[in-house]
PDB file of C-alpha atoms in Angstrom:
ATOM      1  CA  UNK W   1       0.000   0.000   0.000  1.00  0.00           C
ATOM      2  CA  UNK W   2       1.498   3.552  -0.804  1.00  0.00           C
ATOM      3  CA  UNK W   3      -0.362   5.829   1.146  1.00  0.00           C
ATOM      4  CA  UNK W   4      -2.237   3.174   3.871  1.00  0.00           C
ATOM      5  CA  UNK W   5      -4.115   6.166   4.684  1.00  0.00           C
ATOM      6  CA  UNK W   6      -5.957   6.773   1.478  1.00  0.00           C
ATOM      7  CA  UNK W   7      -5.979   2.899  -0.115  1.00  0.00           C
ATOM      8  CA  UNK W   8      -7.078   2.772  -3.318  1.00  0.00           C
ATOM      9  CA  UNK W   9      -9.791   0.150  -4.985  1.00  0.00           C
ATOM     10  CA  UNK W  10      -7.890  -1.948  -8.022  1.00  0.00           C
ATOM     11  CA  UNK W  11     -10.665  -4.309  -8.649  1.00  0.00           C
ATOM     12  CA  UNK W  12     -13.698  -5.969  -7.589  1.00  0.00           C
ATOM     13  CA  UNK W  13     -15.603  -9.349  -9.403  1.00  0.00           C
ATOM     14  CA  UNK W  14     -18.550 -11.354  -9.166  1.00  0.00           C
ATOM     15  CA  UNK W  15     -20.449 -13.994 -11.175  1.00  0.00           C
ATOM     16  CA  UNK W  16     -20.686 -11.842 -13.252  1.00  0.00           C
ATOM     17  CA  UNK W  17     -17.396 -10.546 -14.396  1.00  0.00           C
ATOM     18  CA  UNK W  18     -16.068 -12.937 -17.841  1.00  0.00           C
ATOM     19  CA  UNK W  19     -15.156 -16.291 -17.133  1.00  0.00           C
ATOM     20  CA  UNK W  20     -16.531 -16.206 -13.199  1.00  0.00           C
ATOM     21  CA  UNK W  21     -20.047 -17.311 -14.100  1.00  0.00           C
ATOM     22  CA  UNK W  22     -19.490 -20.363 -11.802  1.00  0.00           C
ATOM     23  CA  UNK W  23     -18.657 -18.332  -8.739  1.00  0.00           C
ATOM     24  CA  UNK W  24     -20.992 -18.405  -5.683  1.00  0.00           C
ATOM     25  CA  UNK W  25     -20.469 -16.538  -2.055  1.00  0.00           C
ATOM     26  CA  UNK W  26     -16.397 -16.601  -1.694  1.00  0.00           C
ATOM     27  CA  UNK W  27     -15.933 -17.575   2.087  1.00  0.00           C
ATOM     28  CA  UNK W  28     -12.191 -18.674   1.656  1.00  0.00           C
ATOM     29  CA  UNK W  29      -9.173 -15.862   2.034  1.00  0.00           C
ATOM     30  CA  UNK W  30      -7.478 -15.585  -0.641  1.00  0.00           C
ATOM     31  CA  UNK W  31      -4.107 -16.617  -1.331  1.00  0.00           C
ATOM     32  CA  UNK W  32      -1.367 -14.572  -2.717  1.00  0.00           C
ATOM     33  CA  UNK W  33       1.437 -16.453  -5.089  1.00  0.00           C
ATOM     34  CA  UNK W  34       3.912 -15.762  -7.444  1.00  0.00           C
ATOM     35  CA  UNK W  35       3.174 -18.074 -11.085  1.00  0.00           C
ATOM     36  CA  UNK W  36       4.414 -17.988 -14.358  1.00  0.00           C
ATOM     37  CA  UNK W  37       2.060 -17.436 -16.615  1.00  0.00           C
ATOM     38  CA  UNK W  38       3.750 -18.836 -19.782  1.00  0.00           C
ATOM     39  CA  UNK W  39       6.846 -16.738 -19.086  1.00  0.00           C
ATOM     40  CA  UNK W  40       5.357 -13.630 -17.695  1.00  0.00           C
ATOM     41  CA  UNK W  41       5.929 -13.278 -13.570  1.00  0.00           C
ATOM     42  CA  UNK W  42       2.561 -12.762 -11.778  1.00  0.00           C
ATOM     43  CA  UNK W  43       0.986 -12.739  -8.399  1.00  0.00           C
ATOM     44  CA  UNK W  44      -2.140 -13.342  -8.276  1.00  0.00           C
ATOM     45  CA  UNK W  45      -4.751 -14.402  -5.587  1.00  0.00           C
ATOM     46  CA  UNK W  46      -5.671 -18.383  -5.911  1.00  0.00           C
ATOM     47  CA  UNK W  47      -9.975 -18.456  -5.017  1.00  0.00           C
ATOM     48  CA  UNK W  48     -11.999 -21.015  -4.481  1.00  0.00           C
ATOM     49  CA  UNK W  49     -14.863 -20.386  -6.217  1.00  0.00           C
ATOM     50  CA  UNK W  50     -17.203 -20.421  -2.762  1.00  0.00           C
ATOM     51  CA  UNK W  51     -20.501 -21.745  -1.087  1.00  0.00           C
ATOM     52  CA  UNK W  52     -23.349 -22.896  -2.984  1.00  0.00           C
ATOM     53  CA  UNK W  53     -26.682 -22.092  -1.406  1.00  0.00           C
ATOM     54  CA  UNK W  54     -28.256 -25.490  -2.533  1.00  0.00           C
ATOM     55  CA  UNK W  55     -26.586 -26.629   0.477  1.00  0.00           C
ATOM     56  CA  UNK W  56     -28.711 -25.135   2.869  1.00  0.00           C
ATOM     57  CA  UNK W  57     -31.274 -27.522   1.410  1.00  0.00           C
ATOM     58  CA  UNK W  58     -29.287 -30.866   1.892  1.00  0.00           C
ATOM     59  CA  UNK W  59     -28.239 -32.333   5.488  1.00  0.00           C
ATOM     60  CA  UNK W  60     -27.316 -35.681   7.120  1.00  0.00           C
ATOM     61  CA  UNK W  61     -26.356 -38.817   4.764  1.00  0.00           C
ATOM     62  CA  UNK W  62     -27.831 -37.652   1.485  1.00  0.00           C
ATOM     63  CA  UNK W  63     -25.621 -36.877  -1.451  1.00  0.00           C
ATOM     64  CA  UNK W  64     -28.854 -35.648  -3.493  1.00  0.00           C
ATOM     65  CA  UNK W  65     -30.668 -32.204  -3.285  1.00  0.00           C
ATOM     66  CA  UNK W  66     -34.580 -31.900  -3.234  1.00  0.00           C
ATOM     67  CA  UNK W  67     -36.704 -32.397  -6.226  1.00  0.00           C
ATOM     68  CA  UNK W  68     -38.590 -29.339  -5.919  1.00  0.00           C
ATOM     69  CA  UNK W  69     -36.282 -26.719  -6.768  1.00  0.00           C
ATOM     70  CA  UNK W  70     -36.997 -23.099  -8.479  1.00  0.00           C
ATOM     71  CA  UNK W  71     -35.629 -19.640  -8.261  1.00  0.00           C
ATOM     72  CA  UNK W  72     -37.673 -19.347  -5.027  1.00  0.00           C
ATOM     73  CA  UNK W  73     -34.442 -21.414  -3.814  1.00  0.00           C
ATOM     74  CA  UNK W  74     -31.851 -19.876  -5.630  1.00  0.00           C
ATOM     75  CA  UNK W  75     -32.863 -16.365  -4.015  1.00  0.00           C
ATOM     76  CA  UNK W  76     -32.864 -18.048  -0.650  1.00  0.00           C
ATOM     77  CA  UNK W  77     -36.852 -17.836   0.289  1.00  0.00           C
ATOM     78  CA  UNK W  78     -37.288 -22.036  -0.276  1.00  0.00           C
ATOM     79  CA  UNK W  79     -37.515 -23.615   3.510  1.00  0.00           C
ATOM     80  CA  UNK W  80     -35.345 -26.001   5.064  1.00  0.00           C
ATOM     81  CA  UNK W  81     -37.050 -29.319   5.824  1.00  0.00           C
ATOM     82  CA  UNK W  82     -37.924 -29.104   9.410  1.00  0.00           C
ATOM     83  CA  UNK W  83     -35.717 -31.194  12.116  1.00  0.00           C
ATOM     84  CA  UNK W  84     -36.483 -33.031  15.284  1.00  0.00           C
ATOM     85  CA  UNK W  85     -34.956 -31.814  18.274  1.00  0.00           C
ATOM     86  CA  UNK W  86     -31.786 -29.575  18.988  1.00  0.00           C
ATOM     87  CA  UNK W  87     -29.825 -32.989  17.747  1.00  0.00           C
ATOM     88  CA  UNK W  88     -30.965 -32.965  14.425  1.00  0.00           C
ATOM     89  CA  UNK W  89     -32.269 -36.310  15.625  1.00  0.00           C
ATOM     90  CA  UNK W  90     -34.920 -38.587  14.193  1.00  0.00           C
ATOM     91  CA  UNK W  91     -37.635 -40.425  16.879  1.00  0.00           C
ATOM     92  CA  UNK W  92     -35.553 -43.345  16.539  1.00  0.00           C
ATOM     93  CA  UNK W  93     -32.537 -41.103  17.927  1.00  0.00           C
ATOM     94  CA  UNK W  94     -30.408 -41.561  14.403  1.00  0.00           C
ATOM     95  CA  UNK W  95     -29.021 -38.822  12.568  1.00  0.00           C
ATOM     96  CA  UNK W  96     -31.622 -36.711  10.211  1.00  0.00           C
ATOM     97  CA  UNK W  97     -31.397 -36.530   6.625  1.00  0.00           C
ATOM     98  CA  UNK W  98     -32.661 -34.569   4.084  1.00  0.00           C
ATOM     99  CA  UNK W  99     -34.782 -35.642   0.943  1.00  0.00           C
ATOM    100  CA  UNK W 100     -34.009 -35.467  -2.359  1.00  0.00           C
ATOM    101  CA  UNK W 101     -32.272 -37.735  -5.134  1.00  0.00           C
ATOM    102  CA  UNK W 102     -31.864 -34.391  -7.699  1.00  0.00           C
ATOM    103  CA  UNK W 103     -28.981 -31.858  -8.920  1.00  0.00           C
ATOM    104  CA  UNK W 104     -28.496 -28.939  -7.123  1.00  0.00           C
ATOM    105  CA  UNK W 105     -30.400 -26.156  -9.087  1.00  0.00           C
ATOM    106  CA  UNK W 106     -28.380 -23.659 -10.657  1.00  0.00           C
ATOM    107  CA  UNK W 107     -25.187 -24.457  -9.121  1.00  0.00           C
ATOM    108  CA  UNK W 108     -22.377 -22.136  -8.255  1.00  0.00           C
ATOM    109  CA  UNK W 109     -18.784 -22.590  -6.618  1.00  0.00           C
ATOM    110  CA  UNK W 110     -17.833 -25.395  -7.873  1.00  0.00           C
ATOM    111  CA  UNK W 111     -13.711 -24.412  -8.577  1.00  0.00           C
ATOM    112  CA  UNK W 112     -11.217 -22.560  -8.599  1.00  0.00           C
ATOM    113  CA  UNK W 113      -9.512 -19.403 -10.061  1.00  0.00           C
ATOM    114  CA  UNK W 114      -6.251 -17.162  -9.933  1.00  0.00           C
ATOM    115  CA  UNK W 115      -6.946 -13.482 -10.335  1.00  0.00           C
ATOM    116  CA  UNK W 116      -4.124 -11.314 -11.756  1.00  0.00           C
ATOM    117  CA  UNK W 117      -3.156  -8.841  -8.768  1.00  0.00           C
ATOM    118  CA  UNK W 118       0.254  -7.436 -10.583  1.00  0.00           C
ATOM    119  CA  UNK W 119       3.066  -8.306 -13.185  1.00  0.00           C
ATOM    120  CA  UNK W 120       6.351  -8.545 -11.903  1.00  0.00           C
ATOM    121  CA  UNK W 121       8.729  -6.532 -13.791  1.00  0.00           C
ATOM    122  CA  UNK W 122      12.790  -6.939 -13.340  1.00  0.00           C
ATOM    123  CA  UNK W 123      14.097  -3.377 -13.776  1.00  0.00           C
ATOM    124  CA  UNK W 124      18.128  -3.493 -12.798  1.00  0.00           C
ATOM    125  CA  UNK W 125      18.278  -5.709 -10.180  1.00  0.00           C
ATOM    126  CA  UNK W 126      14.114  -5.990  -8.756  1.00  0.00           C
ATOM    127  CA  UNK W 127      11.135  -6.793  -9.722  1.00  0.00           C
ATOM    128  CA  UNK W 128       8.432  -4.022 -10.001  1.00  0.00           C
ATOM    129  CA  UNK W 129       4.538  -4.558 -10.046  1.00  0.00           C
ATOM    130  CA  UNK W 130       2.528  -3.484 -12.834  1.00  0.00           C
ATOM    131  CA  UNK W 131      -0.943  -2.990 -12.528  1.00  0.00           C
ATOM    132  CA  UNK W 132      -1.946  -2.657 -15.661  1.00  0.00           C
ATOM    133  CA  UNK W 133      -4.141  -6.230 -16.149  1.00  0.00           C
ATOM    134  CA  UNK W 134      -4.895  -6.416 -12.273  1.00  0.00           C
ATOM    135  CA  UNK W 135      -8.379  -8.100 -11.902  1.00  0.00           C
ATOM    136  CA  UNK W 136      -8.282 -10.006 -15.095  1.00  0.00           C
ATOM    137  CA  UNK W 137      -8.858 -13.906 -14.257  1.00  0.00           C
ATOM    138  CA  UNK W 138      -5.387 -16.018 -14.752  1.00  0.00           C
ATOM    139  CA  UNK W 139      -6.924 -19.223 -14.181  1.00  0.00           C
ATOM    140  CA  UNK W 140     -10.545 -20.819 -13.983  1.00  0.00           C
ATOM    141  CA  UNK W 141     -11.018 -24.427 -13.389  1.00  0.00           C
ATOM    142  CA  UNK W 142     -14.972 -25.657 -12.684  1.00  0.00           C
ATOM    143  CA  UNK W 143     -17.585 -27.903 -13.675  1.00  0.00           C
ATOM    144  CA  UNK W 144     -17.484 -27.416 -17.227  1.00  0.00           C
ATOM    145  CA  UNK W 145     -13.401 -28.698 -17.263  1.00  0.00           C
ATOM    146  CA  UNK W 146     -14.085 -31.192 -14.283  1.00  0.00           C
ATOM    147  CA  UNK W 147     -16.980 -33.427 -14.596  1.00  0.00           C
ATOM    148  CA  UNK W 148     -16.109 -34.581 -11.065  1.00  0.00           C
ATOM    149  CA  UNK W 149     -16.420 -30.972  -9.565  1.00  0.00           C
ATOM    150  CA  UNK W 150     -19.833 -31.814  -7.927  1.00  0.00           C
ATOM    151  CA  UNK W 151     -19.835 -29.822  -5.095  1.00  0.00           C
ATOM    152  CA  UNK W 152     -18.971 -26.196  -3.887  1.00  0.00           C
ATOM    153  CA  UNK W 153     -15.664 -24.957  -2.524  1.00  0.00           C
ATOM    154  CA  UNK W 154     -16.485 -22.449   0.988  1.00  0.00           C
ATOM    155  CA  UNK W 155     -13.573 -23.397   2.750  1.00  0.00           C
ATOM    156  CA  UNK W 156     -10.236 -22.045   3.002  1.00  0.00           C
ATOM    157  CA  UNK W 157      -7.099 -23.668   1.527  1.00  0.00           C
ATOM    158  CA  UNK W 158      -3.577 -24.992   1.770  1.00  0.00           C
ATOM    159  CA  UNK W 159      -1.124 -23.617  -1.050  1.00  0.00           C
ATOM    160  CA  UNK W 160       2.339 -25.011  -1.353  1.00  0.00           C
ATOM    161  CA  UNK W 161       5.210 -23.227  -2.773  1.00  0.00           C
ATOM    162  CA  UNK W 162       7.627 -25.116  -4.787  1.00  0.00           C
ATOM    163  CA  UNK W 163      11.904 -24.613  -4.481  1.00  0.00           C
ATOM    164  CA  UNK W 164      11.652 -21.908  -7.032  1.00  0.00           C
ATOM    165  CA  UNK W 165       9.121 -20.288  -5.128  1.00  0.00           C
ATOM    166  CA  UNK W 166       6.330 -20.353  -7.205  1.00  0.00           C
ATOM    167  CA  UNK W 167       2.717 -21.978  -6.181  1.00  0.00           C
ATOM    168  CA  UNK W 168       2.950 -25.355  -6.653  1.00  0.00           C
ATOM    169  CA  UNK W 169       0.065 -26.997  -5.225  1.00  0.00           C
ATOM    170  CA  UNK W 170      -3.381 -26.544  -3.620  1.00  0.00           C
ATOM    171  CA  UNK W 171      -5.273 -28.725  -1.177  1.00  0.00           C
ATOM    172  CA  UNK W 172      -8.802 -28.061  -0.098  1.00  0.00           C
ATOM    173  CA  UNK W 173     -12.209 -29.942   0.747  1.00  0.00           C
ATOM    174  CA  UNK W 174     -15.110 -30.047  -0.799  1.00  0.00           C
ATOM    175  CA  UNK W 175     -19.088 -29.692   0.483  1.00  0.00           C
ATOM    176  CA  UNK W 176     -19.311 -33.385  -0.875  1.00  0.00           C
ATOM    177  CA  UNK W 177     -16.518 -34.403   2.013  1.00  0.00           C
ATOM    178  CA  UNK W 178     -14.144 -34.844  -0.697  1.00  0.00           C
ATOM    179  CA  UNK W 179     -10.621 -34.022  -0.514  1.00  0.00           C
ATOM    180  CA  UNK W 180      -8.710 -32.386  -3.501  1.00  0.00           C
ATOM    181  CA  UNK W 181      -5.732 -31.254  -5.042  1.00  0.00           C
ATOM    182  CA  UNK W 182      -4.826 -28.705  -7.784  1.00  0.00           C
ATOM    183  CA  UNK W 183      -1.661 -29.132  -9.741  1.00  0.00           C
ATOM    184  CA  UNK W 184      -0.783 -25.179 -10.608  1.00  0.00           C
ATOM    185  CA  UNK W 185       2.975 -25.738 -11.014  1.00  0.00           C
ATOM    186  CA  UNK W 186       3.186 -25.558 -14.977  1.00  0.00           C
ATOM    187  CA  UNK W 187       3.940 -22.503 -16.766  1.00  0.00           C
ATOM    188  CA  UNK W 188       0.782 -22.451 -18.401  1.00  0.00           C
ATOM    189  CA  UNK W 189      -2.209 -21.616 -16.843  1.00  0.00           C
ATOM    190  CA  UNK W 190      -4.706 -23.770 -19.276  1.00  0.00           C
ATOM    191  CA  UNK W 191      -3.085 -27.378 -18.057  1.00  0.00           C
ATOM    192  CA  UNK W 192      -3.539 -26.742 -14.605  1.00  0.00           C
ATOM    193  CA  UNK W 193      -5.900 -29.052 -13.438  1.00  0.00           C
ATOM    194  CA  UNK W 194      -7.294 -30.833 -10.202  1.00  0.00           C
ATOM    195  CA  UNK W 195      -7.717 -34.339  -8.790  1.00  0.00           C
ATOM    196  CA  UNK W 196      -9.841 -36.003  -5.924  1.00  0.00           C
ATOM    197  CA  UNK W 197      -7.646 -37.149  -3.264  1.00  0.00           C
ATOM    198  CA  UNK W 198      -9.651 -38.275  -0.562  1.00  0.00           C
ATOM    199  CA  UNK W 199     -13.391 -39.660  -1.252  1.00  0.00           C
ATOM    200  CA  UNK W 200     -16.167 -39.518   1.129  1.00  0.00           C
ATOM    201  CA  UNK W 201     -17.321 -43.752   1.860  1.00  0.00           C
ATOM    202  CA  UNK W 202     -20.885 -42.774   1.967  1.00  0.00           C
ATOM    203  CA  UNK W 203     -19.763 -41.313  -1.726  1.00  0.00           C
ATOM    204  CA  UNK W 204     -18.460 -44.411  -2.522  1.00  0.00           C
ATOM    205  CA  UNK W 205     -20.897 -46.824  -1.687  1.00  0.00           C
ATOM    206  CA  UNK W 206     -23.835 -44.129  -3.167  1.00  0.00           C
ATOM    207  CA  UNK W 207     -21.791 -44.314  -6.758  1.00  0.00           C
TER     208      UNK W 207
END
């Protein structure tokens, strides 16, 4: 910050800046790293792409969402099935689960992208940020490149740094209990990719 009295605004986005369409409430803080992007030095902030309301719908041991699902739900107004006790506890004293065997409707925040905070310049001997692309998205990685991105991304997440100092690799969970990890090591931006690590059981046995 130059003047941390008078801070100045260099972007905001939403799901509806270009290429964010996927993006739902961003809980996680972002991440700050250093990639090359295809030989250009960059930091940008890594995001997980954030909650999906849907899952205020869906509780217990279901995988599923309910079948009765409209904009009512999107904009928040649809009702939460109602639960037994402060437990969340059935008569029978077992767990409670929600209904459902559908898709979420209109899902969001199910990625992950890298927004362009400067370009890192070497003038002499030190690298000097430019903000001249700041806000324009580095990296998104959803649904639509993953079939197996199901399920949102609220939480925060782990970002390793490999020996030249660059990001390297991110590890986060899933609302579906799953466990994954991106692979943002190469120097270009388009083959960085993601894999499930860890897998739910009750996932499992479902599939």
């Amino acid at each position: 910050v130059t003047d941390p009295e008078a801070p100045i605004l260099l972007w905001s986005i939403d799901n509806q800046t270009t290429d964010l369409g996927e993006m739902g409430e961003p809980w996680a803080q972002p991440r700050l790293a250093k990639v090359n992007d295809n030989g250009t030095l960059k930091v940008v902030a890594f995001i997980p792409a954030g909650y999906d309301k849907n899952e205020d719908l869906r509780y217990g041991q279901n995988q599923k969402f309910p079948d009765e699902t409209d904009d009512d739900t999107a904009n928040g107004s649809a009702v939460v099935q109602s639960q037994l006790g402060d437990g969340g506890l059935d008569t029978n004293g077992d767990g409670y689960t929600s209904s459902g065997t559908s898709e979420p409707y209109n899902p969001h925040g199910r990625g992950m992208y890298a927004i362009e905070v400067a370009e890192l310049v070497l003038v002499s001997d030190k690298y000097n940020p430019v903000f001249s692309n700041t806000g324009t998205v580095v990296w998104n990685y959803t649904h639509a490149d993953n079939g197996d991105l199901d399920y949102s991304f609220p939480s925060n997440m782990t970002l390793l740094q490999g020996n030249n100092g660059l990001a390297s690799k991110i590890y986060i969970g899933d609302t579906g209990a799953r466990r994954w990890r991106f692979d943002v090591s190469g120097t270009d931006p388009d083959l960085w990719d993601g894999e499930i690590l860890h897998m739910n059981l009750l996932l499992v046995v479902a599939s």
